[in-house]
Amino acid sequence: MTDVFGSGHPILTFLNGLAKHTPWLHGAAAVYADWLGVALLAFVLVVAWWRARSRNVFAVTMAIWTGGACLIGLGVNQVIAHAVAEERPYFHLRNVLRLVPVAHDYSFPSDHSVVAGAIAMGLLLFDRRLGIVATVLGLLLAADRVYVGAHYGHDVIAGLLIGAVVVVIGRWVVVPWLARIAAWLAMTALWPLVVNRRALPRHWRLGSVERA
């Protein structure tokens, strides 16, 4: 299915048009759009989880849930992608400059942006400083996916929203249950996954399921 969202693509026209005038940026942009952006976001999430172990049950549970939300968001994404069946812009538009390898999956929504939206929103809910870092990295990744010709603008916007919404829903529906599991794990041999005992966090208790 083509032209699902109309024939005008202003975000793609601007960002991919910018790519045509910035050849010196192509190498770095292609690497960041392909794998480096997601890798950096994953690294920030791991750092946030490590820090959360020294804080409270809400923080560490949110870190774990954020990782899970990425997977759930990708699953939701696949359902939507197959329902909409939108082709990649470089298959449909002749003037698109493609800087990444050809992908034969659907364009809408963007998988990379789902991960970016989930990690950015998740971190903002329990570690604001790292959340801001993740937001910058995520928005850059979303824009870069359009810059390299892999997506339309609406693909990455939808992806960011899907990831963020899954995290927010889970914060109220899933996290309270995960917090109980985390509190239990803290008393087992798996305690390093959820608590840094050397830090002796004062607020590490089952009742600390609240905004950190």
PDB file of C-alpha atoms in Angstrom:
ATOM      1  CA  MET A   1       0.000   0.000   0.000  1.00  0.00           C
ATOM      2  CA  THR A   2       1.415   3.411  -0.955  1.00  0.00           C
ATOM      3  CA  ASP A   3       0.491   7.028  -0.237  1.00  0.00           C
ATOM      4  CA  VAL A   4      -1.374   5.952   2.893  1.00  0.00           C
ATOM      5  CA  PHE A   5      -0.815   9.388   4.392  1.00  0.00           C
ATOM      6  CA  GLY A   6      -1.044  11.411   1.198  1.00  0.00           C
ATOM      7  CA  SER A   7       1.511  12.435  -1.381  1.00  0.00           C
ATOM      8  CA  GLY A   8       3.072  15.329   0.540  1.00  0.00           C
ATOM      9  CA  HIS A   9       6.015  14.458   2.785  1.00  0.00           C
ATOM     10  CA  PRO A  10       7.421  17.744   4.159  1.00  0.00           C
ATOM     11  CA  ILE A  11       9.597  16.212   6.897  1.00  0.00           C
ATOM     12  CA  LEU A  12      11.167  13.737   4.472  1.00  0.00           C
ATOM     13  CA  THR A  13      11.597  16.456   1.869  1.00  0.00           C
ATOM     14  CA  PHE A  14      13.406  18.689   4.360  1.00  0.00           C
ATOM     15  CA  LEU A  15      15.622  16.144   6.144  1.00  0.00           C
ATOM     16  CA  ASN A  16      16.474  13.978   3.154  1.00  0.00           C
ATOM     17  CA  GLY A  17      16.942  17.146   1.136  1.00  0.00           C
ATOM     18  CA  LEU A  18      19.403  18.272   3.794  1.00  0.00           C
ATOM     19  CA  ALA A  19      21.265  14.992   3.308  1.00  0.00           C
ATOM     20  CA  LYS A  20      21.789  15.833  -0.351  1.00  0.00           C
ATOM     21  CA  HIS A  21      23.651  18.983   0.663  1.00  0.00           C
ATOM     22  CA  THR A  22      25.721  17.494   3.519  1.00  0.00           C
ATOM     23  CA  PRO A  23      27.739  14.614   2.017  1.00  0.00           C
ATOM     24  CA  TRP A  24      30.365  15.002   4.742  1.00  0.00           C
ATOM     25  CA  LEU A  25      27.773  13.803   7.272  1.00  0.00           C
ATOM     26  CA  HIS A  26      26.645  10.694   5.388  1.00  0.00           C
ATOM     27  CA  GLY A  27      28.989   8.177   7.014  1.00  0.00           C
ATOM     28  CA  ALA A  28      28.234   9.122  10.603  1.00  0.00           C
ATOM     29  CA  ALA A  29      24.516   9.524   9.901  1.00  0.00           C
ATOM     30  CA  ALA A  30      24.278   6.083   8.300  1.00  0.00           C
ATOM     31  CA  VAL A  31      26.023   4.384  11.228  1.00  0.00           C
ATOM     32  CA  TYR A  32      23.912   6.210  13.821  1.00  0.00           C
ATOM     33  CA  ALA A  33      20.681   5.478  11.958  1.00  0.00           C
ATOM     34  CA  ASP A  34      21.536   1.825  11.412  1.00  0.00           C
ATOM     35  CA  TRP A  35      22.754   0.616  14.816  1.00  0.00           C
ATOM     36  CA  LEU A  36      24.714   3.167  16.844  1.00  0.00           C
ATOM     37  CA  GLY A  37      21.680   5.176  17.921  1.00  0.00           C
ATOM     38  CA  VAL A  38      19.906   2.150  19.375  1.00  0.00           C
ATOM     39  CA  ALA A  39      23.155   0.923  20.938  1.00  0.00           C
ATOM     40  CA  LEU A  40      23.697   4.239  22.725  1.00  0.00           C
ATOM     41  CA  LEU A  41      20.113   4.284  23.980  1.00  0.00           C
ATOM     42  CA  ALA A  42      20.500   0.733  25.281  1.00  0.00           C
ATOM     43  CA  PHE A  43      23.726   1.746  27.027  1.00  0.00           C
ATOM     44  CA  VAL A  44      22.006   4.697  28.703  1.00  0.00           C
ATOM     45  CA  LEU A  45      19.232   2.354  29.869  1.00  0.00           C
ATOM     46  CA  VAL A  46      21.777  -0.044  31.380  1.00  0.00           C
ATOM     47  CA  VAL A  47      23.466   2.853  33.180  1.00  0.00           C
ATOM     48  CA  ALA A  48      20.069   3.980  34.482  1.00  0.00           C
ATOM     49  CA  TRP A  49      19.324   0.459  35.746  1.00  0.00           C
ATOM     50  CA  TRP A  50      22.709   0.321  37.477  1.00  0.00           C
ATOM     51  CA  ARG A  51      22.046   3.660  39.190  1.00  0.00           C
ATOM     52  CA  ALA A  52      18.497   2.624  40.089  1.00  0.00           C
ATOM     53  CA  ARG A  53      19.816  -0.323  42.112  1.00  0.00           C
ATOM     54  CA  SER A  54      21.103   2.199  44.641  1.00  0.00           C
ATOM     55  CA  ARG A  55      17.854   4.135  44.888  1.00  0.00           C
ATOM     56  CA  ASN A  56      14.506   2.409  45.399  1.00  0.00           C
ATOM     57  CA  VAL A  57      12.209  -0.296  44.141  1.00  0.00           C
ATOM     58  CA  PHE A  58      10.287   2.070  41.865  1.00  0.00           C
ATOM     59  CA  ALA A  59      13.410   3.190  40.014  1.00  0.00           C
ATOM     60  CA  VAL A  60      14.826  -0.270  39.415  1.00  0.00           C
ATOM     61  CA  THR A  61      11.418  -1.633  38.426  1.00  0.00           C
ATOM     62  CA  MET A  62      10.928   1.204  35.950  1.00  0.00           C
ATOM     63  CA  ALA A  63      14.330   0.441  34.449  1.00  0.00           C
ATOM     64  CA  ILE A  64      13.365  -3.198  33.980  1.00  0.00           C
ATOM     65  CA  TRP A  65       9.927  -2.289  32.646  1.00  0.00           C
ATOM     66  CA  THR A  66      11.424   0.163  30.156  1.00  0.00           C
ATOM     67  CA  GLY A  67      13.419  -2.656  28.599  1.00  0.00           C
ATOM     68  CA  GLY A  68      10.336  -4.846  28.476  1.00  0.00           C
ATOM     69  CA  ALA A  69       8.271  -2.021  27.007  1.00  0.00           C
ATOM     70  CA  CYS A  70      10.692  -1.819  24.084  1.00  0.00           C
ATOM     71  CA  LEU A  71       9.911  -5.432  23.198  1.00  0.00           C
ATOM     72  CA  ILE A  72       6.164  -5.012  23.665  1.00  0.00           C
ATOM     73  CA  GLY A  73       6.222  -1.815  21.635  1.00  0.00           C
ATOM     74  CA  LEU A  74       8.012  -3.598  18.809  1.00  0.00           C
ATOM     75  CA  GLY A  75       5.332  -6.287  18.885  1.00  0.00           C
ATOM     76  CA  VAL A  76       2.572  -3.688  18.657  1.00  0.00           C
ATOM     77  CA  ASN A  77       4.530  -2.042  15.884  1.00  0.00           C
ATOM     78  CA  GLN A  78       4.569  -5.207  13.794  1.00  0.00           C
ATOM     79  CA  VAL A  79       0.796  -5.551  14.012  1.00  0.00           C
ATOM     80  CA  ILE A  80       0.302  -1.965  12.861  1.00  0.00           C
ATOM     81  CA  ALA A  81       2.962  -2.263  10.168  1.00  0.00           C
ATOM     82  CA  HIS A  82       1.304  -5.267   8.549  1.00  0.00           C
ATOM     83  CA  ALA A  83      -2.119  -3.636   8.776  1.00  0.00           C
ATOM     84  CA  VAL A  84      -0.960  -0.431   7.065  1.00  0.00           C
ATOM     85  CA  ALA A  85       1.617  -2.034   4.737  1.00  0.00           C
ATOM     86  CA  GLU A  86       3.384   1.181   3.805  1.00  0.00           C
ATOM     87  CA  GLU A  87       6.418   0.812   1.528  1.00  0.00           C
ATOM     88  CA  ARG A  88       9.773   2.383   2.318  1.00  0.00           C
ATOM     89  CA  PRO A  89      10.150   5.832   0.748  1.00  0.00           C
ATOM     90  CA  TYR A  90      13.034   4.748  -1.489  1.00  0.00           C
ATOM     91  CA  PHE A  91      10.769   2.158  -3.116  1.00  0.00           C
ATOM     92  CA  HIS A  92       8.058   4.692  -3.810  1.00  0.00           C
ATOM     93  CA  LEU A  93       9.799   8.017  -4.440  1.00  0.00           C
ATOM     94  CA  ARG A  94      12.469   8.398  -7.101  1.00  0.00           C
ATOM     95  CA  ASN A  95      14.236  11.394  -5.600  1.00  0.00           C
ATOM     96  CA  VAL A  96      14.981   9.886  -2.170  1.00  0.00           C
ATOM     97  CA  LEU A  97      18.664   9.644  -1.268  1.00  0.00           C
ATOM     98  CA  ARG A  98      19.179   6.291   0.483  1.00  0.00           C
ATOM     99  CA  LEU A  99      22.184   6.086   2.810  1.00  0.00           C
ATOM    100  CA  VAL A 100      21.423   2.761   4.510  1.00  0.00           C
ATOM    101  CA  PRO A 101      21.029  -0.807   3.195  1.00  0.00           C
ATOM    102  CA  VAL A 102      17.702  -1.662   1.586  1.00  0.00           C
ATOM    103  CA  ALA A 103      15.141  -3.019   4.059  1.00  0.00           C
ATOM    104  CA  HIS A 104      12.176  -4.992   2.765  1.00  0.00           C
ATOM    105  CA  ASP A 105       9.979  -4.652   5.845  1.00  0.00           C
ATOM    106  CA  TYR A 106       7.299  -1.984   6.112  1.00  0.00           C
ATOM    107  CA  SER A 107       8.038   1.653   6.819  1.00  0.00           C
ATOM    108  CA  PHE A 108       5.205   2.655   9.191  1.00  0.00           C
ATOM    109  CA  PRO A 109       5.788   2.866  12.101  1.00  0.00           C
ATOM    110  CA  SER A 110       9.561   2.997  12.684  1.00  0.00           C
ATOM    111  CA  ASP A 111      10.987   0.226  14.887  1.00  0.00           C
ATOM    112  CA  HIS A 112      14.002   2.339  15.803  1.00  0.00           C
ATOM    113  CA  SER A 113      11.729   5.160  16.921  1.00  0.00           C
ATOM    114  CA  VAL A 114       9.615   2.832  19.057  1.00  0.00           C
ATOM    115  CA  VAL A 115      12.730   1.878  21.018  1.00  0.00           C
ATOM    116  CA  ALA A 116      13.789   5.525  21.219  1.00  0.00           C
ATOM    117  CA  GLY A 117      10.387   6.649  22.469  1.00  0.00           C
ATOM    118  CA  ALA A 118      10.160   3.881  25.058  1.00  0.00           C
ATOM    119  CA  ILE A 119      13.620   4.425  26.519  1.00  0.00           C
ATOM    120  CA  ALA A 120      13.327   8.211  26.568  1.00  0.00           C
ATOM    121  CA  MET A 121       9.923   8.194  28.265  1.00  0.00           C
ATOM    122  CA  GLY A 122      10.858   5.413  30.663  1.00  0.00           C
ATOM    123  CA  LEU A 123      13.975   7.188  31.868  1.00  0.00           C
ATOM    124  CA  LEU A 124      12.181  10.511  32.223  1.00  0.00           C
ATOM    125  CA  LEU A 125       9.842   8.823  34.705  1.00  0.00           C
ATOM    126  CA  PHE A 126      12.574   7.723  37.119  1.00  0.00           C
ATOM    127  CA  ASP A 127      15.924   9.311  36.191  1.00  0.00           C
ATOM    128  CA  ARG A 128      15.355  12.761  34.757  1.00  0.00           C
ATOM    129  CA  ARG A 129      18.965  13.530  33.907  1.00  0.00           C
ATOM    130  CA  LEU A 130      19.498  10.359  31.923  1.00  0.00           C
ATOM    131  CA  GLY A 131      15.987  10.777  30.553  1.00  0.00           C
ATOM    132  CA  ILE A 132      17.006  14.079  28.996  1.00  0.00           C
ATOM    133  CA  VAL A 133      20.084  12.418  27.491  1.00  0.00           C
ATOM    134  CA  ALA A 134      17.928   9.608  26.095  1.00  0.00           C
ATOM    135  CA  THR A 135      15.406  12.103  24.732  1.00  0.00           C
ATOM    136  CA  VAL A 136      18.113  13.950  22.806  1.00  0.00           C
ATOM    137  CA  LEU A 137      19.568  10.689  21.483  1.00  0.00           C
ATOM    138  CA  GLY A 138      16.100   9.401  20.593  1.00  0.00           C
ATOM    139  CA  LEU A 139      14.969  12.509  18.753  1.00  0.00           C
ATOM    140  CA  LEU A 140      18.268  12.563  16.891  1.00  0.00           C
ATOM    141  CA  LEU A 141      17.763   8.926  15.896  1.00  0.00           C
ATOM    142  CA  ALA A 142      14.215   9.577  14.704  1.00  0.00           C
ATOM    143  CA  ALA A 143      15.327  12.537  12.597  1.00  0.00           C
ATOM    144  CA  ASP A 144      18.301  10.575  11.299  1.00  0.00           C
ATOM    145  CA  ARG A 145      16.091   7.723  10.099  1.00  0.00           C
ATOM    146  CA  VAL A 146      14.354  10.248   7.858  1.00  0.00           C
ATOM    147  CA  TYR A 147      17.628  11.946   6.912  1.00  0.00           C
ATOM    148  CA  VAL A 148      19.062   8.674   5.548  1.00  0.00           C
ATOM    149  CA  GLY A 149      15.892   7.989   3.553  1.00  0.00           C
ATOM    150  CA  ALA A 150      14.689   4.989   5.556  1.00  0.00           C
ATOM    151  CA  HIS A 151      11.395   6.526   6.750  1.00  0.00           C
ATOM    152  CA  TYR A 152       8.804   9.210   6.248  1.00  0.00           C
ATOM    153  CA  GLY A 153       8.330  11.761   8.997  1.00  0.00           C
ATOM    154  CA  HIS A 154       5.045  10.245  10.157  1.00  0.00           C
ATOM    155  CA  ASP A 155       6.767   6.860  10.549  1.00  0.00           C
ATOM    156  CA  VAL A 156       9.152   8.106  13.209  1.00  0.00           C
ATOM    157  CA  ILE A 157       6.568  10.289  14.962  1.00  0.00           C
ATOM    158  CA  ALA A 158       4.230   7.308  15.272  1.00  0.00           C
ATOM    159  CA  GLY A 159       7.076   5.122  16.501  1.00  0.00           C
ATOM    160  CA  LEU A 160       8.065   7.584  19.213  1.00  0.00           C
ATOM    161  CA  LEU A 161       4.450   7.844  20.378  1.00  0.00           C
ATOM    162  CA  ILE A 162       3.920   4.074  20.441  1.00  0.00           C
ATOM    163  CA  GLY A 163       7.024   3.504  22.550  1.00  0.00           C
ATOM    164  CA  ALA A 164       6.148   6.304  24.959  1.00  0.00           C
ATOM    165  CA  VAL A 165       2.509   5.245  25.355  1.00  0.00           C
ATOM    166  CA  VAL A 166       3.433   1.620  26.090  1.00  0.00           C
ATOM    167  CA  VAL A 167       5.798   2.788  28.839  1.00  0.00           C
ATOM    168  CA  VAL A 168       3.239   5.128  30.415  1.00  0.00           C
ATOM    169  CA  ILE A 169       0.489   2.496  30.417  1.00  0.00           C
ATOM    170  CA  GLY A 170       2.844  -0.036  31.970  1.00  0.00           C
ATOM    171  CA  ARG A 171       3.963   2.427  34.623  1.00  0.00           C
ATOM    172  CA  TRP A 172       0.466   2.206  36.124  1.00  0.00           C
ATOM    173  CA  VAL A 173      -0.562  -1.315  35.103  1.00  0.00           C
ATOM    174  CA  VAL A 174       2.624  -3.390  35.145  1.00  0.00           C
ATOM    175  CA  VAL A 175       5.151  -1.670  37.409  1.00  0.00           C
ATOM    176  CA  PRO A 176       3.228  -2.177  40.700  1.00  0.00           C
ATOM    177  CA  TRP A 177       3.301  -5.923  40.074  1.00  0.00           C
ATOM    178  CA  LEU A 178       6.917  -5.927  38.962  1.00  0.00           C
ATOM    179  CA  ALA A 179       7.831  -3.986  42.097  1.00  0.00           C
ATOM    180  CA  ARG A 180       6.599  -6.841  44.260  1.00  0.00           C
ATOM    181  CA  ILE A 181       8.704  -9.287  42.274  1.00  0.00           C
ATOM    182  CA  ALA A 182      11.718  -6.968  42.556  1.00  0.00           C
ATOM    183  CA  ALA A 183      11.289  -6.673  46.318  1.00  0.00           C
ATOM    184  CA  TRP A 184      11.175 -10.466  46.551  1.00  0.00           C
ATOM    185  CA  LEU A 185      14.252 -10.863  44.327  1.00  0.00           C
ATOM    186  CA  ALA A 186      16.126  -8.520  46.657  1.00  0.00           C
ATOM    187  CA  MET A 187      15.910 -11.235  49.308  1.00  0.00           C
ATOM    188  CA  THR A 188      17.147 -14.053  47.058  1.00  0.00           C
ATOM    189  CA  ALA A 189      20.423 -15.007  45.391  1.00  0.00           C
ATOM    190  CA  LEU A 190      19.377 -12.812  42.461  1.00  0.00           C
ATOM    191  CA  TRP A 191      19.552  -9.647  44.569  1.00  0.00           C
ATOM    192  CA  PRO A 192      22.337  -8.052  42.413  1.00  0.00           C
ATOM    193  CA  LEU A 193      19.756  -7.623  39.649  1.00  0.00           C
ATOM    194  CA  VAL A 194      17.654  -5.252  41.704  1.00  0.00           C
ATOM    195  CA  VAL A 195      19.656  -3.758  44.565  1.00  0.00           C
ATOM    196  CA  ASN A 196      23.141  -2.498  45.340  1.00  0.00           C
ATOM    197  CA  ARG A 197      23.471  -3.561  48.951  1.00  0.00           C
ATOM    198  CA  ARG A 198      26.692  -1.605  49.388  1.00  0.00           C
ATOM    199  CA  ALA A 199      24.725   1.585  48.864  1.00  0.00           C
ATOM    200  CA  LEU A 200      22.182   0.584  51.528  1.00  0.00           C
ATOM    201  CA  PRO A 201      19.330   2.589  49.962  1.00  0.00           C
ATOM    202  CA  ARG A 202      17.067   3.938  52.700  1.00  0.00           C
ATOM    203  CA  HIS A 203      13.984   3.760  50.498  1.00  0.00           C
ATOM    204  CA  TRP A 204      14.420   0.172  49.308  1.00  0.00           C
ATOM    205  CA  ARG A 205      11.132  -1.247  50.469  1.00  0.00           C
ATOM    206  CA  LEU A 206       7.984  -2.620  48.906  1.00  0.00           C
ATOM    207  CA  GLY A 207       6.038   0.517  49.666  1.00  0.00           C
ATOM    208  CA  SER A 208       8.314   2.752  47.603  1.00  0.00           C
ATOM    209  CA  VAL A 209       6.377   2.341  44.375  1.00  0.00           C
ATOM    210  CA  GLU A 210       6.130   6.044  43.686  1.00  0.00           C
ATOM    211  CA  ARG A 211       7.766   8.649  41.508  1.00  0.00           C
ATOM    212  CA  ALA A 212      11.439   8.829  42.426  1.00  0.00           C
TER     213      ALA A 212
END
